[in-house]
mmCIF file of C-alpha atoms in Angstrom:
data_model
loop_
_atom_site.group_PDB
_atom_site.id
_atom_site.type_symbol
_atom_site.label_atom_id
_atom_site.label_comp_id
_atom_site.label_asym_id
_atom_site.label_seq_id
_atom_site.Cartn_x
_atom_site.Cartn_y
_atom_site.Cartn_z
ATOM 1 C CA MET A 1 25.331 43.924 59.835
ATOM 2 C CA ARG A 2 25.387 45.846 62.657
ATOM 3 C CA PHE A 3 28.470 45.611 65.445
ATOM 4 C CA TYR A 4 28.528 45.562 68.978
ATOM 5 C CA CYS A 5 30.532 47.147 71.729
ATOM 6 C CA ALA A 6 31.501 45.815 75.156
ATOM 7 C CA LYS A 7 28.429 47.942 76.318
ATOM 8 C CA ASN A 8 26.071 46.885 74.106
ATOM 9 C CA PHE A 9 26.039 50.253 72.134
ATOM 10 C CA PRO A 10 25.506 50.286 68.247
ATOM 11 C CA VAL A 11 28.321 51.810 66.841
ATOM 12 C CA LYS A 12 28.256 50.969 63.195
ATOM 13 C CA VAL A 13 26.423 49.227 60.426
ATOM 14 C CA ILE A 14 27.829 47.723 56.973
ATOM 15 C CA ALA A 15 23.986 47.552 54.846
ATOM 16 C CA LEU A 16 23.796 44.019 53.669
ATOM 17 C CA ALA A 17 24.149 43.507 50.699
ATOM 18 C CA PRO A 18 21.793 44.745 47.671
ATOM 19 C CA PRO A 19 20.107 42.647 44.930
ATOM 20 C CA LEU A 20 22.390 43.448 41.832
ATOM 21 C CA GLY A 21 19.451 43.171 39.177
ATOM 22 C CA GLU A 22 19.460 42.109 35.245
ATOM 23 C CA ASP A 23 21.598 44.451 34.404
ATOM 24 C CA ILE A 24 24.521 44.133 36.132
ATOM 25 C CA GLU A 25 24.174 40.374 35.425
ATOM 26 C CA GLN A 26 23.910 41.156 32.055
ATOM 27 C CA LEU A 27 26.853 42.841 32.346
ATOM 28 C CA ARG A 28 28.657 39.712 34.866
ATOM 29 C CA LYS A 29 28.254 38.025 31.392
ATOM 30 C CA ASP A 30 29.158 39.888 29.097
ATOM 31 C CA VAL A 31 33.010 40.149 31.531
ATOM 32 C CA ARG A 32 32.852 36.748 31.726
ATOM 33 C CA THR A 33 32.287 36.348 27.608
ATOM 34 C CA PHE A 34 35.873 38.548 27.421
ATOM 35 C CA LEU A 35 37.805 37.120 30.246
ATOM 36 C CA ALA A 36 37.156 33.553 28.780
ATOM 37 C CA GLU A 37 38.444 35.109 25.072
ATOM 38 C CA HIS A 38 41.432 36.260 27.025
ATOM 39 C CA VAL A 39 42.541 35.184 29.640
ATOM 40 C CA PRO A 40 43.422 30.921 29.066
ATOM 41 C CA GLN A 41 46.259 31.329 27.544
ATOM 42 C CA TYR A 42 47.668 33.088 30.804
ATOM 43 C CA SER A 43 49.996 30.867 32.863
ATOM 44 C CA ALA A 44 48.430 29.093 36.495
ATOM 45 C CA GLU A 45 51.509 31.043 37.942
ATOM 46 C CA ILE A 46 49.816 34.953 36.318
ATOM 47 C CA ARG A 47 46.395 33.732 37.347
ATOM 48 C CA ALA A 48 47.531 32.782 40.614
ATOM 49 C CA ALA A 49 49.034 36.604 41.406
ATOM 50 C CA SER A 50 45.764 38.120 39.238
ATOM 51 C CA TRP A 51 45.614 41.882 40.283
ATOM 52 C CA MET A 52 49.793 41.082 41.215
ATOM 53 C CA SER A 53 50.366 40.586 37.415
ATOM 54 C CA TYR A 54 50.425 43.532 34.858
ATOM 55 C CA ASP A 55 50.183 43.414 31.805
ATOM 56 C CA ARG A 56 49.334 47.160 29.784
ATOM 57 C CA ALA A 57 48.028 45.175 26.602
ATOM 58 C CA PHE A 58 45.475 43.243 28.944
ATOM 59 C CA SER A 59 44.343 46.785 30.459
ATOM 60 C CA ARG A 60 43.874 48.877 27.551
ATOM 61 C CA SER A 61 41.441 45.962 26.431
ATOM 62 C CA MET A 62 39.409 46.693 29.542
ATOM 63 C CA GLY A 63 40.062 50.549 28.844
ATOM 64 C CA ALA A 64 38.570 49.925 24.495
ATOM 65 C CA ARG A 65 35.069 48.038 26.517
ATOM 66 C CA GLY A 66 34.672 50.949 29.361
ATOM 67 C CA TRP A 67 35.553 48.490 32.290
ATOM 68 C CA ILE A 68 37.944 50.998 33.736
ATOM 69 C CA GLY A 69 36.419 54.225 35.044
ATOM 70 C CA MET A 70 33.373 53.620 35.173
ATOM 71 C CA THR A 71 32.275 55.190 37.720
ATOM 72 C CA TRP A 72 33.641 58.849 36.763
ATOM 73 C CA PRO A 73 31.926 61.167 34.906
ATOM 74 C CA LYS A 74 32.144 60.612 30.705
ATOM 75 C CA GLN A 75 33.392 64.630 30.934
ATOM 76 C CA TYR A 76 36.422 62.851 31.856
ATOM 77 C CA GLY A 77 36.545 59.806 30.552
ATOM 78 C CA GLY A 78 34.351 57.931 32.626
ATOM 79 C CA HIS A 79 30.595 56.075 31.745
ATOM 80 C CA GLU A 80 28.969 57.062 34.474
ATOM 81 C CA ARG A 81 28.185 53.549 35.913
ATOM 82 C CA SER A 82 27.133 52.505 39.760
ATOM 83 C CA SER A 83 29.740 51.096 41.921
ATOM 84 C CA LEU A 84 28.109 47.770 42.022
ATOM 85 C CA GLU A 85 28.928 47.698 38.235
ATOM 86 C CA ARG A 86 32.034 48.526 38.204
ATOM 87 C CA TYR A 87 32.510 46.051 41.684
ATOM 88 C CA VAL A 88 31.135 42.906 39.474
ATOM 89 C CA VAL A 89 33.539 43.595 36.639
ATOM 90 C CA LEU A 90 36.457 43.073 39.487
ATOM 91 C CA GLU A 91 34.636 40.517 41.219
ATOM 92 C CA GLU A 92 34.969 38.398 37.269
ATOM 93 C CA LEU A 93 38.429 39.669 36.908
ATOM 94 C CA LEU A 94 39.976 38.469 40.099
ATOM 95 C CA ALA A 95 37.493 35.208 39.722
ATOM 96 C CA ALA A 96 39.193 34.067 36.347
ATOM 97 C CA GLY A 97 42.951 35.394 37.523
ATOM 98 C CA ALA A 98 42.868 37.999 35.161
ATOM 99 C CA PRO A 99 46.500 39.551 34.647
ATOM 100 C CA SER A 100 45.330 43.478 36.178
ATOM 101 C CA GLY A 101 47.960 45.232 37.792
ATOM 102 C CA ALA A 102 48.384 47.417 35.327
ATOM 103 C CA HIS A 103 45.748 49.224 36.276
ATOM 104 C CA TRP A 104 44.214 48.238 39.196
ATOM 105 C CA VAL A 105 45.922 51.071 41.176
ATOM 106 C CA ALA A 106 44.440 54.120 38.831
ATOM 107 C CA ASP A 107 41.269 52.925 38.454
ATOM 108 C CA ARG A 108 40.390 52.022 42.287
ATOM 109 C CA GLN A 109 42.352 55.396 44.338
ATOM 110 C CA SER A 110 44.086 57.525 41.840
ATOM 111 C CA GLY A 111 41.819 57.771 39.427
ATOM 112 C CA PRO A 112 38.945 58.446 42.355
ATOM 113 C CA LEU A 113 41.564 60.991 44.706
ATOM 114 C CA ILE A 114 41.974 63.016 40.906
ATOM 115 C CA LEU A 115 38.482 63.117 40.482
ATOM 116 C CA ARG A 116 37.924 64.357 43.717
ATOM 117 C CA CYS A 117 40.660 66.820 44.829
ATOM 118 C CA GLY A 118 42.490 67.498 41.889
ATOM 119 C CA THR A 119 42.424 70.416 39.423
ATOM 120 C CA GLU A 120 40.107 70.898 36.544
ATOM 121 C CA GLU A 121 44.040 70.115 33.909
ATOM 122 C CA MET A 122 44.241 67.923 35.920
ATOM 123 C CA LYS A 123 41.301 65.675 35.963
ATOM 124 C CA GLN A 124 41.333 66.510 31.754
ATOM 125 C CA SER A 125 44.608 65.168 30.940
ATOM 126 C CA ILE A 126 45.143 62.299 33.283
ATOM 127 C CA LEU A 127 41.732 60.601 33.599
ATOM 128 C CA PRO A 128 40.946 60.150 30.527
ATOM 129 C CA ARG A 129 44.169 58.411 29.695
ATOM 130 C CA ILE A 130 43.187 56.645 33.203
ATOM 131 C CA ALA A 131 39.505 55.434 31.311
ATOM 132 C CA CYS A 132 41.727 53.990 28.110
ATOM 133 C CA GLY A 133 43.684 51.929 29.736
ATOM 134 C CA GLU A 134 47.171 53.916 29.059
ATOM 135 C CA LEU A 135 48.315 55.736 32.336
ATOM 136 C CA THR A 136 49.216 53.125 35.382
ATOM 137 C CA PHE A 137 49.479 54.965 38.736
ATOM 138 C CA CYS A 138 51.649 54.054 41.884
ATOM 139 C CA ILE A 139 50.813 55.112 45.749
ATOM 140 C CA GLY A 140 54.047 56.313 47.501
ATOM 141 C CA MET A 141 52.890 56.733 51.290
ATOM 142 C CA SER A 142 55.413 53.906 53.110
ATOM 143 C CA GLU A 143 59.216 54.670 54.036
ATOM 144 C CA PRO A 144 62.377 53.077 55.523
ATOM 145 C CA GLU A 145 61.956 54.516 58.932
ATOM 146 C CA VAL A 146 58.328 54.640 59.927
ATOM 147 C CA GLY A 147 56.859 51.561 58.012
ATOM 148 C CA SER A 148 52.819 51.913 57.239
ATOM 149 C CA ASP A 149 52.766 54.705 60.234
ATOM 150 C CA LEU A 150 51.867 57.475 57.720
ATOM 151 C CA ALA A 151 51.423 60.080 60.577
ATOM 152 C CA SER A 152 55.373 59.570 60.780
ATOM 153 C CA VAL A 153 56.223 60.446 57.519
ATOM 154 C CA GLN A 154 59.739 61.874 57.055
ATOM 155 C CA ALA A 155 60.085 62.673 53.029
ATOM 156 C CA ARG A 156 60.190 66.532 52.777
ATOM 157 C CA ALA A 157 58.609 68.856 50.016
ATOM 158 C CA GLU A 158 59.857 72.517 49.747
ATOM 159 C CA ARG A 159 58.378 75.140 47.891
ATOM 160 C CA VAL A 160 61.268 76.642 45.305
ATOM 161 C CA ALA A 161 60.845 78.572 42.161
ATOM 162 C CA GLY A 162 57.292 77.348 39.961
ATOM 163 C CA GLY A 163 57.759 74.159 41.638
ATOM 164 C CA TRP A 164 58.056 71.255 44.494
ATOM 165 C CA LYS A 165 61.162 69.776 45.579
ATOM 166 C CA LEU A 166 61.054 67.166 46.514
ATOM 167 C CA SER A 167 63.408 64.651 49.191
ATOM 168 C CA GLY A 168 62.987 61.231 50.753
ATOM 169 C CA THR A 169 62.540 58.092 50.471
ATOM 170 C CA LYS A 170 58.905 55.748 49.820
ATOM 171 C CA LEU A 171 59.520 51.930 50.484
ATOM 172 C CA TRP A 172 57.199 48.930 49.340
ATOM 173 C CA THR A 173 56.502 50.422 46.415
ATOM 174 C CA THR A 174 54.503 48.395 44.210
ATOM 175 C CA PHE A 175 54.693 48.474 40.271
ATOM 176 C CA ALA A 176 56.629 51.603 40.773
ATOM 177 C CA HIS A 177 59.362 50.429 37.733
ATOM 178 C CA GLN A 178 56.636 50.237 35.413
ATOM 179 C CA ALA A 179 53.979 53.372 36.659
ATOM 180 C CA ASP A 180 53.605 56.715 35.031
ATOM 181 C CA TYR A 181 52.159 58.690 38.511
ATOM 182 C CA MET A 182 52.606 58.441 41.882
ATOM 183 C CA ILE A 183 50.495 59.753 43.680
ATOM 184 C CA GLY A 184 53.102 60.561 47.705
ATOM 185 C CA LEU A 185 52.464 62.160 50.902
ATOM 186 C CA PHE A 186 55.437 64.028 51.523
ATOM 187 C CA ARG A 187 55.250 66.574 54.703
ATOM 188 C CA THR A 188 54.909 70.214 53.328
ATOM 189 C CA SER A 189 55.324 71.734 56.768
ATOM 190 C CA GLY A 190 56.513 71.245 60.764
ATOM 191 C CA THR A 191 57.837 67.455 61.757
ATOM 192 C CA SER A 192 57.301 63.420 62.198
ATOM 193 C CA THR A 193 56.080 64.759 66.283
ATOM 194 C CA ASP A 194 53.873 66.742 64.191
ATOM 195 C CA LYS A 195 51.898 63.434 63.392
ATOM 196 C CA HIS A 196 48.573 64.260 60.801
ATOM 197 C CA LYS A 197 49.691 68.286 61.064
ATOM 198 C CA GLY A 198 51.762 68.902 57.644
ATOM 199 C CA LEU A 199 50.923 66.553 55.003
ATOM 200 C CA SER A 200 50.493 66.583 51.289
ATOM 201 C CA GLN A 201 49.950 65.009 48.123
ATOM 202 C CA PHE A 202 51.447 65.420 44.787
ATOM 203 C CA VAL A 203 50.510 63.915 41.281
ATOM 204 C CA ILE A 204 54.372 62.926 40.376
ATOM 205 C CA ASP A 205 55.971 62.010 36.606
ATOM 206 C CA LEU A 206 58.307 59.442 37.925
ATOM 207 C CA HIS A 207 60.604 60.183 34.590
ATOM 208 C CA THR A 208 61.328 63.427 36.688
ATOM 209 C CA PRO A 209 64.818 63.920 36.498
ATOM 210 C CA GLY A 210 66.061 63.206 40.468
ATOM 211 C CA ILE A 211 63.792 59.998 41.115
ATOM 212 C CA GLU A 212 65.415 57.334 41.612
ATOM 213 C CA ILE A 213 63.775 53.485 41.817
ATOM 214 C CA ARG A 214 65.454 50.368 42.678
ATOM 215 C CA THR A 215 63.409 46.983 42.649
ATOM 216 C CA ILE A 216 63.113 44.673 45.834
ATOM 217 C CA ARG A 217 63.217 41.567 44.673
ATOM 218 C CA GLU A 218 61.269 39.327 46.567
ATOM 219 C CA LEU A 219 62.486 35.487 48.292
ATOM 220 C CA GLY A 220 60.144 33.803 45.201
ATOM 221 C CA GLY A 221 62.196 35.675 42.489
ATOM 222 C CA HIS A 222 59.315 38.634 41.683
ATOM 223 C CA ASP A 223 60.579 41.893 41.447
ATOM 224 C CA ASN A 224 56.646 43.480 42.054
ATOM 225 C CA PHE A 225 58.487 45.971 45.455
ATOM 226 C CA ASN A 226 60.319 49.145 44.949
ATOM 227 C CA GLU A 227 62.573 51.681 46.701
ATOM 228 C CA VAL A 228 62.085 55.630 45.714
ATOM 229 C CA VAL A 229 64.495 58.155 46.189
ATOM 230 C CA PHE A 230 64.164 61.651 46.042
ATOM 231 C CA ARG A 231 67.093 63.432 45.753
ATOM 232 C CA ASP A 232 65.849 67.070 44.946
ATOM 233 C CA ALA A 233 63.243 66.382 42.403
ATOM 234 C CA VAL A 234 61.356 69.503 41.060
ATOM 235 C CA ILE A 235 58.270 68.732 39.874
ATOM 236 C CA ARG A 236 55.773 71.521 39.083
ATOM 237 C CA GLU A 237 53.663 74.124 41.049
ATOM 238 C CA ASP A 238 50.123 72.300 39.837
ATOM 239 C CA SER A 239 51.656 68.589 40.675
ATOM 240 C CA LEU A 240 49.651 70.075 44.434
ATOM 241 C CA LEU A 241 46.855 67.044 45.349
ATOM 242 C CA GLY A 242 44.508 68.772 47.119
ATOM 243 C CA ASP A 243 44.636 71.172 50.371
ATOM 244 C CA GLU A 244 48.411 71.916 51.278
ATOM 245 C CA GLY A 245 48.643 70.098 54.284
ATOM 246 C CA GLY A 246 45.584 68.907 53.567
ATOM 247 C CA GLY A 247 47.041 65.016 53.400
ATOM 248 C CA TRP A 248 45.874 63.265 56.077
ATOM 249 C CA SER A 249 42.284 63.029 55.459
ATOM 250 C CA GLN A 250 42.926 62.577 51.518
ATOM 251 C CA VAL A 251 44.661 59.398 52.507
ATOM 252 C CA VAL A 252 42.454 58.103 55.123
ATOM 253 C CA SER A 253 39.312 58.525 52.326
ATOM 254 C CA GLU A 254 41.792 57.278 50.242
ATOM 255 C CA LEU A 255 42.690 53.888 51.873
ATOM 256 C CA ALA A 256 39.316 53.159 52.065
ATOM 257 C CA LEU A 257 38.438 52.416 48.349
ATOM 258 C CA GLU A 258 41.777 49.957 49.349
ATOM 259 C CA ARG A 259 40.256 48.004 51.686
ATOM 260 C CA SER A 260 36.815 46.824 51.382
ATOM 261 C CA GLY A 261 36.777 45.814 47.757
ATOM 262 C CA PRO A 262 36.580 41.979 46.490
ATOM 263 C CA GLU A 263 40.474 41.967 46.378
ATOM 264 C CA ARG A 264 40.317 41.875 49.863
ATOM 265 C CA TYR A 265 38.642 38.074 49.892
ATOM 266 C CA LEU A 266 39.403 37.037 46.362
ATOM 267 C CA SER A 267 43.473 37.306 46.055
ATOM 268 C CA SER A 268 43.621 33.162 47.140
ATOM 269 C CA PHE A 269 40.406 32.757 44.944
ATOM 270 C CA ARG A 270 41.874 31.022 42.729
ATOM 271 C CA LEU A 271 44.184 28.191 44.706
ATOM 272 C CA LEU A 272 40.331 27.361 46.535
ATOM 273 C CA VAL A 273 39.304 26.740 42.811
ATOM 274 C CA GLU A 274 42.474 24.482 42.216
ATOM 275 C CA ALA A 275 42.064 23.430 45.666
ATOM 276 C CA ILE A 276 38.145 22.229 44.438
ATOM 277 C CA GLY A 277 39.229 20.515 41.186
ATOM 278 C CA ALA A 278 41.273 18.246 42.996
ATOM 279 C CA ALA A 279 39.147 17.330 46.381
ATOM 280 C CA ASP A 280 38.728 13.517 47.515
ATOM 281 C CA ARG A 281 34.630 13.961 47.408
ATOM 282 C CA GLY A 282 34.871 11.088 49.792
ATOM 283 C CA ASP A 283 36.668 12.501 52.002
ATOM 284 C CA SER A 284 34.678 13.939 54.888
ATOM 285 C CA ARG A 285 38.017 16.415 55.940
ATOM 286 C CA VAL A 286 38.690 17.711 52.947
ATOM 287 C CA THR A 287 34.583 18.439 52.242
ATOM 288 C CA THR A 288 34.382 19.540 55.916
ATOM 289 C CA GLU A 289 36.961 22.399 55.947
ATOM 290 C CA LEU A 290 36.080 23.240 51.726
ATOM 291 C CA GLY A 291 32.482 23.590 53.096
ATOM 292 C CA ILE A 292 33.929 26.547 55.774
ATOM 293 C CA MET A 293 36.156 28.144 53.342
ATOM 294 C CA TYR A 294 33.336 28.922 51.319
ATOM 295 C CA ALA A 295 31.141 29.938 54.248
ATOM 296 C CA GLU A 296 33.634 31.901 55.160
ATOM 297 C CA LEU A 297 34.294 33.058 51.537
ATOM 298 C CA VAL A 298 30.165 33.707 51.194
ATOM 299 C CA THR A 299 29.721 35.573 54.198
ATOM 300 C CA LEU A 300 33.540 38.444 53.707
ATOM 301 C CA ARG A 301 31.026 39.306 49.850
ATOM 302 C CA GLN A 302 27.909 39.800 51.578
ATOM 303 C CA MET A 303 30.140 41.811 53.451
ATOM 304 C CA SER A 304 32.559 44.054 50.939
ATOM 305 C CA LEU A 305 28.908 44.024 48.272
ATOM 306 C CA GLY A 306 27.440 46.221 51.240
ATOM 307 C CA VAL A 307 30.157 48.470 51.779
ATOM 308 C CA ALA A 308 30.097 48.717 47.705
ATOM 309 C CA ALA A 309 26.600 50.060 48.371
ATOM 310 C CA MET A 310 27.328 52.099 51.341
ATOM 311 C CA LEU A 311 29.942 53.718 48.480
ATOM 312 C CA GLY A 312 27.840 54.191 45.998
ATOM 313 C CA GLU A 313 25.940 56.296 48.215
ATOM 314 C CA GLY A 314 28.180 58.264 49.779
ATOM 315 C CA LYS A 315 28.357 57.141 53.252
ATOM 316 C CA ASP A 316 30.717 57.011 55.602
ATOM 317 C CA THR A 317 33.383 53.822 55.033
ATOM 318 C CA GLY A 318 36.545 54.039 57.044
ATOM 319 C CA ILE A 319 35.505 51.596 59.957
ATOM 320 C CA ALA A 320 33.657 49.095 58.131
ATOM 321 C CA ALA A 321 36.107 48.894 55.293
ATOM 322 C CA ALA A 322 38.700 48.250 58.021
ATOM 323 C CA VAL A 323 36.161 45.038 59.448
ATOM 324 C CA VAL A 324 35.921 43.895 55.978
ATOM 325 C CA LYS A 325 40.270 44.267 55.192
ATOM 326 C CA ASP A 326 41.220 42.396 58.665
ATOM 327 C CA LEU A 327 38.408 39.569 58.421
ATOM 328 C CA GLY A 328 39.391 38.865 54.316
ATOM 329 C CA VAL A 329 42.832 39.308 55.490
ATOM 330 C CA THR A 330 42.973 36.838 58.058
ATOM 331 C CA PHE A 331 40.483 34.936 55.453
ATOM 332 C CA GLU A 332 42.882 34.352 52.168
ATOM 333 C CA GLN A 333 45.827 34.062 54.515
ATOM 334 C CA ARG A 334 44.631 30.769 55.733
ATOM 335 C CA ILE A 335 43.752 29.289 52.723
ATOM 336 C CA PRO A 336 47.205 27.933 51.506
ATOM 337 C CA HIS A 337 47.765 27.023 55.020
ATOM 338 C CA ALA A 338 44.314 24.703 55.334
ATOM 339 C CA ILE A 339 45.387 23.590 51.371
ATOM 340 C CA HIS A 340 49.111 21.835 52.368
ATOM 341 C CA ASP A 341 47.468 20.354 55.508
ATOM 342 C CA MET A 342 45.143 18.801 52.817
ATOM 343 C CA PHE A 343 46.847 17.873 49.986
ATOM 344 C CA GLY A 344 50.381 17.116 51.929
ATOM 345 C CA ARG A 345 53.049 15.050 49.913
ATOM 346 C CA GLU A 346 50.700 15.335 46.825
ATOM 347 C CA LEU A 347 51.885 18.993 46.082
ATOM 348 C CA LEU A 348 55.311 18.213 45.079
ATOM 349 C CA GLY A 349 54.330 18.003 41.752
ATOM 350 C CA THR A 350 54.084 20.042 38.233
ATOM 351 C CA ASP A 351 50.543 20.328 38.063
ATOM 352 C CA ASP A 352 48.372 23.871 38.187
ATOM 353 C CA LEU A 353 46.946 23.417 41.810
ATOM 354 C CA THR A 354 51.355 22.249 43.465
ATOM 355 C CA ARG A 355 51.741 25.798 41.142
ATOM 356 C CA VAL A 356 49.329 28.278 41.933
ATOM 357 C CA GLN A 357 49.642 26.583 45.932
ATOM 358 C CA ALA A 358 53.805 27.999 45.757
ATOM 359 C CA VAL A 359 52.571 31.341 44.849
ATOM 360 C CA THR A 360 50.313 32.454 46.750
ATOM 361 C CA THR A 361 52.459 30.690 50.238
ATOM 362 C CA GLU A 362 54.869 33.414 48.739
ATOM 363 C CA MET A 363 52.184 36.529 47.969
ATOM 364 C CA ALA A 364 50.166 35.204 51.453
ATOM 365 C CA PRO A 365 52.579 37.659 53.945
ATOM 366 C CA GLY A 366 52.001 40.330 52.036
ATOM 367 C CA PHE A 367 48.425 40.119 52.207
ATOM 368 C CA SER A 368 48.364 41.769 55.889
ATOM 369 C CA LEU A 369 50.677 44.357 54.644
ATOM 370 C CA ARG A 370 48.602 46.030 51.826
ATOM 371 C CA GLY A 371 46.475 48.981 52.598
ATOM 372 C CA GLY A 372 47.287 49.288 56.368
ATOM 373 C CA THR A 373 48.955 46.651 58.735
ATOM 374 C CA ARG A 374 46.640 44.245 60.838
ATOM 375 C CA GLU A 375 47.980 46.325 64.076
ATOM 376 C CA ILE A 376 46.526 49.669 62.474
ATOM 377 C CA LEU A 377 43.274 48.238 61.565
ATOM 378 C CA ARG A 378 42.404 46.244 64.436
ATOM 379 C CA SER A 379 43.139 49.590 66.543
ATOM 380 C CA LEU A 380 41.486 52.028 64.370
ATOM 381 C CA ILE A 381 38.460 49.606 65.039
ATOM 382 C CA GLY A 382 39.039 49.754 68.782
ATOM 383 C CA ARG A 383 39.384 52.953 69.318
ATOM 384 C CA GLU A 384 35.261 53.475 67.325
ATOM 385 C CA LEU A 385 34.485 51.152 70.023
ATOM 386 C CA LEU A 386 35.103 52.605 71.901
ATOM 387 C CA ARG A 387 34.586 56.307 71.010
#
């Protein structure tokens, strides 16, 4: 898929999704069989939340089947499978509404980042436990005064005898209250006026003294988000991830993994499934709207698969991933409104459609915050067009 700027210069290409092949389709069948046995017992609300639902036992069962860390080297507990094989597993988890939150962040971005930038000791001690579904991670980027403007990070890491002293606050940290580790972005030199310079990442054991985790209760009653306060918490010297001062480029590559996956068009999927099941086939208004949404879904899937193929080839996916996330979020946030318009007062009962509609409506506003706000993504895309 080729995009053109105002002057009709080609500026970026997202590869079309490649054919998946018989082996990958067999993997899809195996995953569906597993999910058919393990997922139906979860409530409609948990299945609606899917990768925002947290169940360590489920993640361990995924690890036992080799479906976490699928693309990593075997020497670090991985399985050396392709990015498209991993993509198919994620797609099936989301489509089924599997509670995947306990391993999602570690599998998607923390593990790959450690694999690329971590020390050998870090890889040996952490990656196999992620792949087993035993270790869980969260991401420490956003802060109270700067939001998701990561170039303005104020939390600091200072060298001290035998380690690093952390101070400052991270906000909107998903699942921090349940995670074992955080990969956090801190300023190791200069000030926030230096923007991208002087930022470094650390692998932080969240049980370290001096770290306080406060749960933030959402309007819907969920407590997935947290405020994490660092009060002169001292971590080991070898907790530095990658190069000191090189955190910005590492974060940019990490966010590319977060922005283009199937969760960018399947986070509202259970609601669409329930709506199709309850729809009146004789109502042309309803069937037309469902048809439009399905066409958008198929297009987004092709784009997302194309980015997955580019990642497998080691290509730069930064702008392509931003395009997928922006379009995907717009699609996902529209679904609960469209379903409400279609079913209206019928959504006052206790059936699965009503319950899934309620959960999705509560979650949808946050979709455009994860992995970079809509404004930041559009600014990145615009700058690329004008470059």
